[in-house]
Coordinates of C-alpha atoms in Angstrom, one line a residue:
Chain A
M26 CA 41.9 -21.3 10.2
V27 CA 40.3 -22.5 13.4
Q28 CA 36.8 -24.0 13.6
K29 CA 33.8 -21.8 13.3
L30 CA 31.7 -21.2 16.4
D31 CA 28.5 -21.1 14.3
R32 CA 26.9 -18.4 16.4
L33 CA 24.8 -15.6 15.1
K34 CA 25.2 -12.0 16.0
E35 CA 22.5 -10.2 17.9
S36 CA 20.4 -7.8 15.7
P37 CA 21.9 -4.4 16.3
S38 CA 19.7 -1.9 18.2
Q39 CA 18.4 1.3 16.7
T40 CA 16.7 4.2 18.4
A41 CA 13.0 3.9 19.2
G42 CA 12.6 7.4 17.7
P43 CA 10.1 10.1 18.6
Y44 CA 7.0 8.1 17.5
V45 CA 7.7 5.0 19.6
H46 CA 4.2 5.4 21.2
I47 CA 2.5 4.6 17.9
G48 CA 3.7 1.0 18.3
T49 CA 3.8 0.7 22.1
N50 CA 1.0 2.9 23.4
P51 CA -1.2 3.8 20.4
N52 CA -4.1 4.8 22.6
S53 CA -1.9 7.5 24.2
V54 CA -1.4 9.1 20.9
E55 CA -5.0 8.9 19.8
I56 CA -4.7 5.9 17.6
K57 CA -7.9 4.3 19.0
G58 CA -9.6 1.0 18.2
V59 CA -6.5 -1.0 17.0
W60 CA -6.3 -2.5 20.5
N61 CA -8.5 -1.7 23.5
E62 CA -5.8 -1.1 26.1
D63 CA -2.2 -0.2 25.8
L64 CA -0.1 -3.1 26.9
G65 CA 1.6 -2.6 30.3
S66 CA -0.7 0.2 31.4
R67 CA -2.1 -1.7 34.3
M68 CA 0.1 -3.8 36.7
L69 CA -2.5 -4.5 39.4
N70 CA -6.0 -5.5 40.2
T71 CA -8.0 -5.4 43.5
Q72 CA -6.7 -8.8 44.5
T73 CA -3.0 -8.0 44.1
L74 CA -1.0 -8.7 47.3
G75 CA 1.3 -6.2 48.9
E76 CA 1.8 -2.5 49.7
R77 CA 0.5 -0.3 46.9
I78 CA 2.9 2.4 45.9
V79 CA 3.4 5.0 43.2
L80 CA 6.6 5.5 41.2
E81 CA 7.1 8.9 39.7
G82 CA 9.9 10.9 38.2
R83 CA 11.4 12.5 35.1
V84 CA 14.2 11.5 32.7
L85 CA 16.5 14.5 32.2
D86 CA 19.0 15.1 29.4
G87 CA 22.5 16.6 29.7
S88 CA 21.1 20.1 29.8
G89 CA 18.7 19.3 32.6
A90 CA 15.6 19.3 30.4
P91 CA 13.0 16.5 30.9
L92 CA 12.5 14.1 28.0
K93 CA 8.9 14.4 26.8
D94 CA 9.1 11.5 24.3
V95 CA 10.8 8.9 26.4
L96 CA 9.1 5.5 27.0
V97 CA 9.7 3.9 30.4
E98 CA 9.4 0.2 31.1
I99 CA 9.7 -1.4 34.5
W100 CA 10.1 -5.0 35.6
Q101 CA 10.0 -6.1 39.2
A102 CA 9.2 -9.0 41.6
D103 CA 5.9 -9.3 43.4
A104 CA 5.5 -8.4 47.1
Q105 CA 6.9 -11.8 48.1
G106 CA 10.0 -11.5 45.9
L107 CA 8.9 -13.7 43.0
Y108 CA 8.9 -12.8 39.4
P109 CA 5.8 -13.6 37.2
S110 CA 7.9 -15.3 34.6
P111 CA 8.3 -18.9 33.4
Q112 CA 12.0 -18.5 34.2
E113 CA 11.1 -18.1 37.9
K114 CA 12.0 -21.5 39.5
R115 CA 11.6 -20.6 43.2
G116 CA 7.8 -20.6 43.4
K117 CA 4.7 -19.2 41.8
A118 CA 4.3 -15.4 41.7
D119 CA 1.1 -13.5 42.6
P120 CA -1.3 -14.3 39.7
H121 CA -2.8 -10.9 40.1
F122 CA 0.4 -9.0 39.5
A123 CA 1.9 -8.3 36.1
G124 CA 5.5 -7.4 37.2
W125 CA 5.9 -5.5 34.0
G126 CA 4.7 -2.0 33.3
R127 CA 5.1 0.5 30.4
Q128 CA 4.2 4.2 30.4
P129 CA 4.8 7.1 28.2
V130 CA 5.7 10.3 30.1
D131 CA 3.3 13.2 30.4
P132 CA 3.9 15.2 27.2
V133 CA 3.9 18.5 29.0
T134 CA 5.8 17.8 32.3
G135 CA 7.8 14.7 31.3
I136 CA 6.7 12.9 34.4
Y137 CA 6.2 9.1 34.3
H138 CA 3.8 7.5 36.7
F139 CA 3.4 3.8 37.7
E140 CA 1.0 2.3 40.2
T141 CA 2.5 -0.9 41.5
V142 CA 3.4 -2.7 44.7
K143 CA 6.6 -2.6 46.6
P144 CA 8.7 -5.6 45.5
G145 CA 10.1 -8.2 47.9
R146 CA 13.7 -9.1 48.0
V147 CA 15.3 -11.5 45.5
P148 CA 18.6 -13.2 45.6
Y149 CA 21.9 -12.3 43.9
R150 CA 23.8 -15.0 42.0
D151 CA 25.5 -16.2 45.1
G152 CA 22.3 -16.4 47.2
R153 CA 22.8 -13.2 49.2
M154 CA 19.7 -11.1 49.1
M155 CA 19.6 -7.9 46.9
A156 CA 17.7 -5.0 48.3
P157 CA 14.2 -4.4 46.9
H158 CA 14.5 -2.9 43.5
V159 CA 12.6 -2.2 40.3
T160 CA 14.4 -2.5 36.9
F161 CA 14.0 0.4 34.6
W162 CA 14.5 0.3 30.8
L163 CA 14.4 3.5 28.8
V164 CA 14.1 4.1 25.1
S165 CA 13.6 7.3 23.1
R166 CA 14.7 9.5 20.4
G167 CA 18.5 10.0 20.8
I168 CA 19.0 6.8 22.7
N169 CA 20.6 4.2 20.4
L170 CA 20.4 1.2 22.7
G171 CA 17.9 0.9 25.6
L172 CA 19.3 2.0 29.0
H173 CA 19.0 -0.3 32.0
T174 CA 19.0 1.1 35.5
R175 CA 17.4 0.2 38.9
L176 CA 15.3 2.0 41.4
Y177 CA 16.0 1.3 45.1
F178 CA 13.9 2.6 48.0
A179 CA 15.1 5.3 50.4
D180 CA 13.3 3.6 53.4
E181 CA 15.2 0.3 52.9
E182 CA 18.5 1.6 54.3
E183 CA 19.6 -1.6 55.9
A184 CA 18.8 -3.7 52.8
N185 CA 20.4 -1.2 50.6
A186 CA 23.6 -1.2 52.7
Q187 CA 23.8 -5.0 52.2
C188 CA 22.8 -5.2 48.5
P189 CA 25.6 -6.9 46.6
V190 CA 24.8 -4.9 43.4
L191 CA 24.9 -1.5 45.1
A192 CA 28.1 -2.7 46.8
R193 CA 29.7 -3.1 43.4
I194 CA 29.5 0.6 42.7
E195 CA 33.1 1.8 43.2
H196 CA 32.2 5.4 43.2
T197 CA 30.0 5.3 46.3
R198 CA 29.0 9.0 45.7
R199 CA 26.9 7.7 42.8
I200 CA 24.8 5.2 44.8
P201 CA 22.2 7.8 45.7
T202 CA 21.4 8.3 42.0
L203 CA 19.6 4.9 42.3
I204 CA 17.6 5.6 45.4
A205 CA 14.1 6.9 45.2
S206 CA 12.9 9.3 47.9
R207 CA 9.6 8.6 49.7
S208 CA 6.7 10.8 50.4
E209 CA 3.2 9.9 51.7
A210 CA -0.2 11.4 51.1
N211 CA -3.5 9.8 52.2
G212 CA -1.7 6.6 53.3
L213 CA -0.2 6.0 49.8
A214 CA 3.5 6.1 49.4
T215 CA 5.0 7.8 46.3
Y216 CA 8.6 7.2 45.5
T217 CA 10.2 9.9 43.3
F218 CA 13.0 8.8 41.0
D219 CA 14.5 11.2 38.5
I220 CA 16.9 9.7 36.0
R221 CA 19.7 11.9 34.7
L222 CA 21.1 10.7 31.4
Q223 CA 24.3 12.8 31.5
G224 CA 26.3 15.2 33.5
E225 CA 26.0 16.3 37.1
G226 CA 24.3 13.5 39.2
E227 CA 24.3 11.1 36.2
T228 CA 22.4 8.0 37.0
V229 CA 24.2 4.7 37.1
F230 CA 23.3 2.6 34.1
F231 CA 24.1 -1.1 33.8
D232 CA 25.5 -3.4 31.2
I233 CA 23.6 -6.5 32.0
Chain B
M29 CA 24.2 -29.1 29.7
S30 CA 21.3 -26.9 30.7
D31 CA 20.3 -23.4 29.6
D32 CA 20.5 -21.8 33.0
G33 CA 23.5 -19.5 32.6
S34 CA 23.5 -15.9 31.9
Y35 CA 23.0 -14.3 28.5
F36 CA 26.0 -13.7 26.3
Q37 CA 27.6 -10.4 26.9
R38 CA 26.3 -7.8 24.5
D39 CA 28.8 -6.9 21.9
R40 CA 28.7 -3.1 22.3
A41 CA 31.1 -2.6 19.4
W42 CA 28.4 -4.2 17.2
H43 CA 25.6 -2.2 18.6
P44 CA 25.6 1.6 18.1
P45 CA 27.5 3.4 20.9
A46 CA 25.4 5.9 22.9
F47 CA 27.3 9.0 21.8
T48 CA 27.0 9.4 18.0
P49 CA 27.2 13.1 17.3
D50 CA 26.0 13.0 13.6
Y51 CA 22.7 11.9 15.1
K52 CA 22.3 15.1 17.0
T53 CA 19.8 14.1 19.7
S54 CA 22.2 11.5 21.0
I55 CA 24.7 14.2 22.1
L56 CA 22.7 15.2 25.2
R57 CA 21.0 11.8 25.7
S58 CA 24.1 9.7 26.1
P59 CA 25.7 8.8 29.5
R60 CA 29.3 10.0 30.0
F61 CA 30.1 7.6 32.7
P62 CA 30.9 4.0 31.8
L63 CA 28.1 1.4 32.2
L64 CA 28.4 -0.7 35.3
S65 CA 28.8 -4.4 34.2
L66 CA 26.5 -6.7 36.0
D67 CA 26.4 -10.5 35.4
N68 CA 22.7 -11.3 35.0
T69 CA 20.8 -11.8 38.2
I70 CA 17.3 -13.2 38.3
S71 CA 16.0 -9.7 37.7
E72 CA 17.5 -9.8 34.2
L73 CA 17.0 -13.5 33.5
T74 CA 13.3 -13.2 33.9
G75 CA 10.9 -11.2 31.8
P76 CA 7.2 -10.8 31.0
V77 CA 5.5 -13.3 28.6
F78 CA 2.5 -12.7 26.5
G79 CA 0.2 -15.5 25.4
D80 CA -1.7 -15.7 22.1
A81 CA -4.8 -14.7 24.0
L82 CA -3.5 -11.1 23.8
L83 CA -3.9 -10.9 20.1
G84 CA -6.9 -9.9 18.1
P85 CA -7.5 -11.3 14.6
L86 CA -6.3 -8.0 12.9
D87 CA -3.3 -7.3 15.1
N88 CA -0.8 -8.4 12.4
D89 CA -2.8 -6.8 9.6
L90 CA -1.9 -3.1 9.2
I91 CA -3.9 -3.0 5.9
R92 CA -7.1 -3.7 7.9
N93 CA -6.6 -2.9 11.5
Y94 CA -7.3 0.8 11.2
A95 CA -9.3 0.8 7.9
K96 CA -12.4 3.1 8.1
D97 CA -13.8 3.1 4.6
G98 CA -11.4 1.2 2.4
D99 CA -7.8 0.0 2.1
P100 CA -4.8 2.3 2.8
I101 CA -3.0 3.6 -0.3
G102 CA 0.5 2.2 -1.1
Q103 CA 2.6 -0.8 -2.0
R104 CA 1.0 -3.9 -0.3
I105 CA 3.7 -6.0 1.3
V106 CA 4.0 -9.0 3.6
V107 CA 6.9 -9.0 6.1
Y108 CA 7.8 -12.4 7.6
G109 CA 10.7 -14.0 9.4
R110 CA 12.0 -15.8 12.4
V111 CA 13.2 -14.7 15.8
L112 CA 16.3 -16.7 16.7
D113 CA 18.9 -16.5 19.5
E114 CA 22.7 -16.3 19.0
N115 CA 22.8 -20.0 19.3
A116 CA 20.6 -20.1 16.1
R117 CA 17.7 -21.6 18.0
A118 CA 14.1 -20.4 17.5
V119 CA 12.6 -18.1 20.1
P120 CA 9.0 -19.1 20.4
G121 CA 6.4 -17.0 22.1
A122 CA 8.3 -13.7 21.4
L123 CA 6.1 -10.7 21.3
L124 CA 6.9 -8.3 18.4
E125 CA 5.4 -4.9 18.1
F126 CA 5.9 -2.8 14.9
W127 CA 5.1 0.7 13.9
Q128 CA 5.8 2.8 10.8
A129 CA 4.8 5.8 8.7
N130 CA 2.3 5.5 5.8
A131 CA 3.2 5.2 2.1
G132 CA 4.0 9.0 1.9
G133 CA 6.3 8.9 5.0
R134 CA 3.7 10.5 7.3
Y135 CA 3.3 9.2 10.9
R136 CA 0.0 9.3 12.6
H137 CA 1.2 11.3 15.7
R138 CA 0.3 14.6 17.1
K139 CA 3.9 15.9 17.1
E140 CA 4.4 15.1 13.4
T141 CA 4.1 18.1 11.1
Y142 CA 5.4 16.7 7.8
L143 CA 3.2 18.0 5.0
A144 CA 2.6 14.6 3.4
A145 CA -1.0 13.6 3.9
I146 CA -2.3 11.3 6.6
D147 CA -4.0 8.2 5.2
P148 CA -7.5 7.9 6.8
N149 CA -7.3 4.1 6.5
F150 CA -3.8 3.6 8.0
G151 CA -2.9 3.6 11.7
G152 CA 0.6 2.2 11.5
C153 CA 0.9 -0.2 14.4
G154 CA 0.7 -4.0 14.7
R155 CA 1.9 -6.9 16.7
A156 CA 2.5 -10.6 16.5
I157 CA 3.8 -13.5 18.7
T158 CA 6.2 -16.0 17.3
D159 CA 5.1 -19.6 16.8
S160 CA 6.8 -22.8 18.1
E161 CA 9.5 -22.4 15.4
G162 CA 10.0 -18.7 16.1
R163 CA 8.1 -17.5 13.0
Y164 CA 6.0 -14.4 12.6
E165 CA 4.4 -12.5 9.8
F166 CA 2.3 -9.4 9.1
R167 CA 1.0 -7.5 6.2
T168 CA 1.2 -3.8 5.7
I169 CA 1.9 -0.9 3.3
K170 CA 5.5 -0.2 2.4
P171 CA 6.4 3.0 4.3
G172 CA 7.7 6.0 2.5
A173 CA 11.0 7.9 3.2
Y174 CA 10.7 10.7 5.7
P175 CA 12.5 14.0 6.2
W176 CA 13.7 14.9 9.7
P177 CA 15.3 17.9 11.4
N178 CA 18.8 16.7 11.9
G179 CA 21.0 18.0 9.1
V180 CA 19.2 20.6 6.9
N181 CA 18.3 17.9 4.3
D182 CA 18.3 14.5 6.1
W183 CA 15.9 11.8 5.2
R184 CA 15.2 8.5 6.8
P185 CA 15.2 5.5 4.5
A186 CA 11.9 3.6 4.4
H187 CA 11.8 1.7 7.7
I188 CA 9.6 -0.3 10.1
H189 CA 10.4 -0.1 13.8
F190 CA 10.4 -3.3 15.8
S191 CA 10.1 -3.9 19.5
V192 CA 11.0 -7.4 20.7
F193 CA 10.4 -9.3 23.9
G194 CA 12.2 -12.5 24.2
H195 CA 12.2 -14.7 27.3
A196 CA 14.1 -12.4 29.6
F197 CA 14.4 -8.7 30.2
A198 CA 18.1 -9.0 29.3
Q199 CA 16.9 -9.8 25.7
R200 CA 14.7 -6.7 25.3
L201 CA 15.4 -5.0 22.0
I202 CA 14.2 -2.2 19.8
T203 CA 15.5 -1.9 16.3
Q204 CA 14.5 -0.9 12.7
M205 CA 14.0 -2.8 9.5
Y206 CA 15.2 -1.4 6.2
F207 CA 14.4 -2.5 2.7
E208 CA 16.8 -4.2 0.2
G209 CA 18.2 -1.9 -2.4
D210 CA 17.3 1.5 -0.8
P211 CA 20.2 3.9 -1.5
M212 CA 19.2 6.1 1.4
I213 CA 20.2 3.4 4.0
W214 CA 23.9 4.3 3.5
Q215 CA 23.3 8.1 3.9
C216 CA 21.3 8.0 7.1
P217 CA 22.9 9.3 10.4
I218 CA 20.7 6.9 12.4
V219 CA 21.7 3.9 10.4
R220 CA 25.3 5.1 10.6
T221 CA 25.3 5.1 14.4
I222 CA 26.0 1.4 13.8
P223 CA 29.8 1.2 13.2
D224 CA 30.0 -2.1 11.3
K225 CA 28.6 -2.5 7.7
A226 CA 27.8 -6.2 8.4
A227 CA 25.7 -5.2 11.4
I228 CA 23.8 -2.7 9.2
E229 CA 23.2 -5.4 6.6
Q230 CA 21.6 -7.5 9.3
L231 CA 18.8 -4.9 9.5
V232 CA 18.1 -4.9 5.7
A233 CA 15.1 -7.1 4.8
A234 CA 15.5 -9.2 1.6
L235 CA 12.9 -9.0 -1.2
D236 CA 11.5 -12.5 -1.4
R237 CA 9.9 -13.2 -4.8
N238 CA 9.0 -16.8 -3.8
A239 CA 6.9 -15.6 -0.8
T240 CA 5.4 -12.8 -2.8
L241 CA 1.6 -13.1 -3.4
P242 CA 0.9 -12.9 -7.1
M243 CA -1.3 -10.0 -8.1
D244 CA -1.5 -9.0 -4.4
A245 CA 1.6 -8.2 -2.3
L246 CA 5.4 -8.2 -2.4
A247 CA 7.2 -10.1 0.4
Y248 CA 10.2 -9.2 2.5
K249 CA 12.0 -11.5 4.9
F250 CA 13.4 -10.1 8.1
D251 CA 14.9 -12.4 10.7
I252 CA 15.7 -11.0 14.2
V253 CA 18.5 -12.3 16.5
L254 CA 18.2 -12.0 20.3
R255 CA 21.0 -12.6 22.8
G256 CA 21.8 -16.3 23.3
R257 CA 22.0 -17.9 26.7
R258 CA 25.0 -19.7 28.1
A259 CA 24.7 -23.4 28.7
T260 CA 26.0 -24.4 32.1
M261 CA 28.5 -27.3 31.6
F262 CA 30.1 -27.2 35.0
E263 CA 28.8 -25.6 38.1
N264 CA 31.6 -23.5 39.7
R265 CA 29.6 -21.7 42.3
P266 CA 26.4 -22.0 44.2
E267 CA 23.5 -20.4 42.3
G268 CA 21.2 -18.2 44.1
N269 CA 18.6 -18.3 41.4

């Protein structure tokens, strides 16, 4: 026998189930008064720096139907490309920006909705800059282990073309599944990003 | 050696795979393409942190945090444990969120139609942040088993859902805790999405008679392990983060 490595195994994941919102967004399912505000429901305040944007879309299953019980979490850098995390060693992020958001989808339409700022660029491991992106994490009934993906912005063509992560996608036809389209109304940009779990146009998911 | 490397690769033979057809909903909600492997960048090595200021005094007390005119009905229990990483080191400052059905197996949720009664004094959610040694605890009512439309007669074992934030988005985890000795654990299609029996046993909380409060509440111990982080012994490339 060889020596033991004395490591533990990660706790295995299980599905979040159909009632995940009881624990994560109780106010959204009419469990009032346990805590005042659902965690992750507000990412900004009036002093937050950067361009305000909206992220919207649906999560679709292999039949094309929107998931109405999915929970979407996002994590992103601030407008200057700094993460509001103690692990961020490059500088101090905007104290008025949470970086993390969490929303249930609309129970009728399946649309998620985040009000945030457009993130700045952050470096890849070798120092090259990645294109501006927002990390998405999805959990729901039928998903056994949370799925990671990234939203990139359609109006960042040059940065997207140079992004070392997008460049790693061998099947280049799949790159557009990570790029959110832009529309504008009353001076506010909305980026639409549908996530397809399976089948035609399946979104690229990451093992991170 | 410093802890500034990436997190250990997830052992996806230990976790449940995405496509587990006996759990029917997974059939249309599992990607068919392989995942794209990505060594952690700063986007995965960072994550949100939550201070103790977030917590109210009853956040980890499901017996009292929704009580209207008395205590909820059911078996009073304390659940406690530690959050560790794969290097067996404590993870302090980890936010845990938990949710569950009441003693009869009924969730407080608009989509839930199970005929077992709602308990007017039980909400079913709580949260806690681990201390400097990675410890947490909460008290609640032991949840009941619960039927669900999968097979014609499938029942979930008694369980409590856990959501865990470690120090990085790469550590983000949602799982379920089961109770020692429950025969339904081994019949459940959701439990059985996990291929390895030892991995399933890692989700079964032990009855702890020593931590049990006499004449008050039983106690269960449930430790959670998050991904460990690689220590950098030798730099072999310039780090951009």
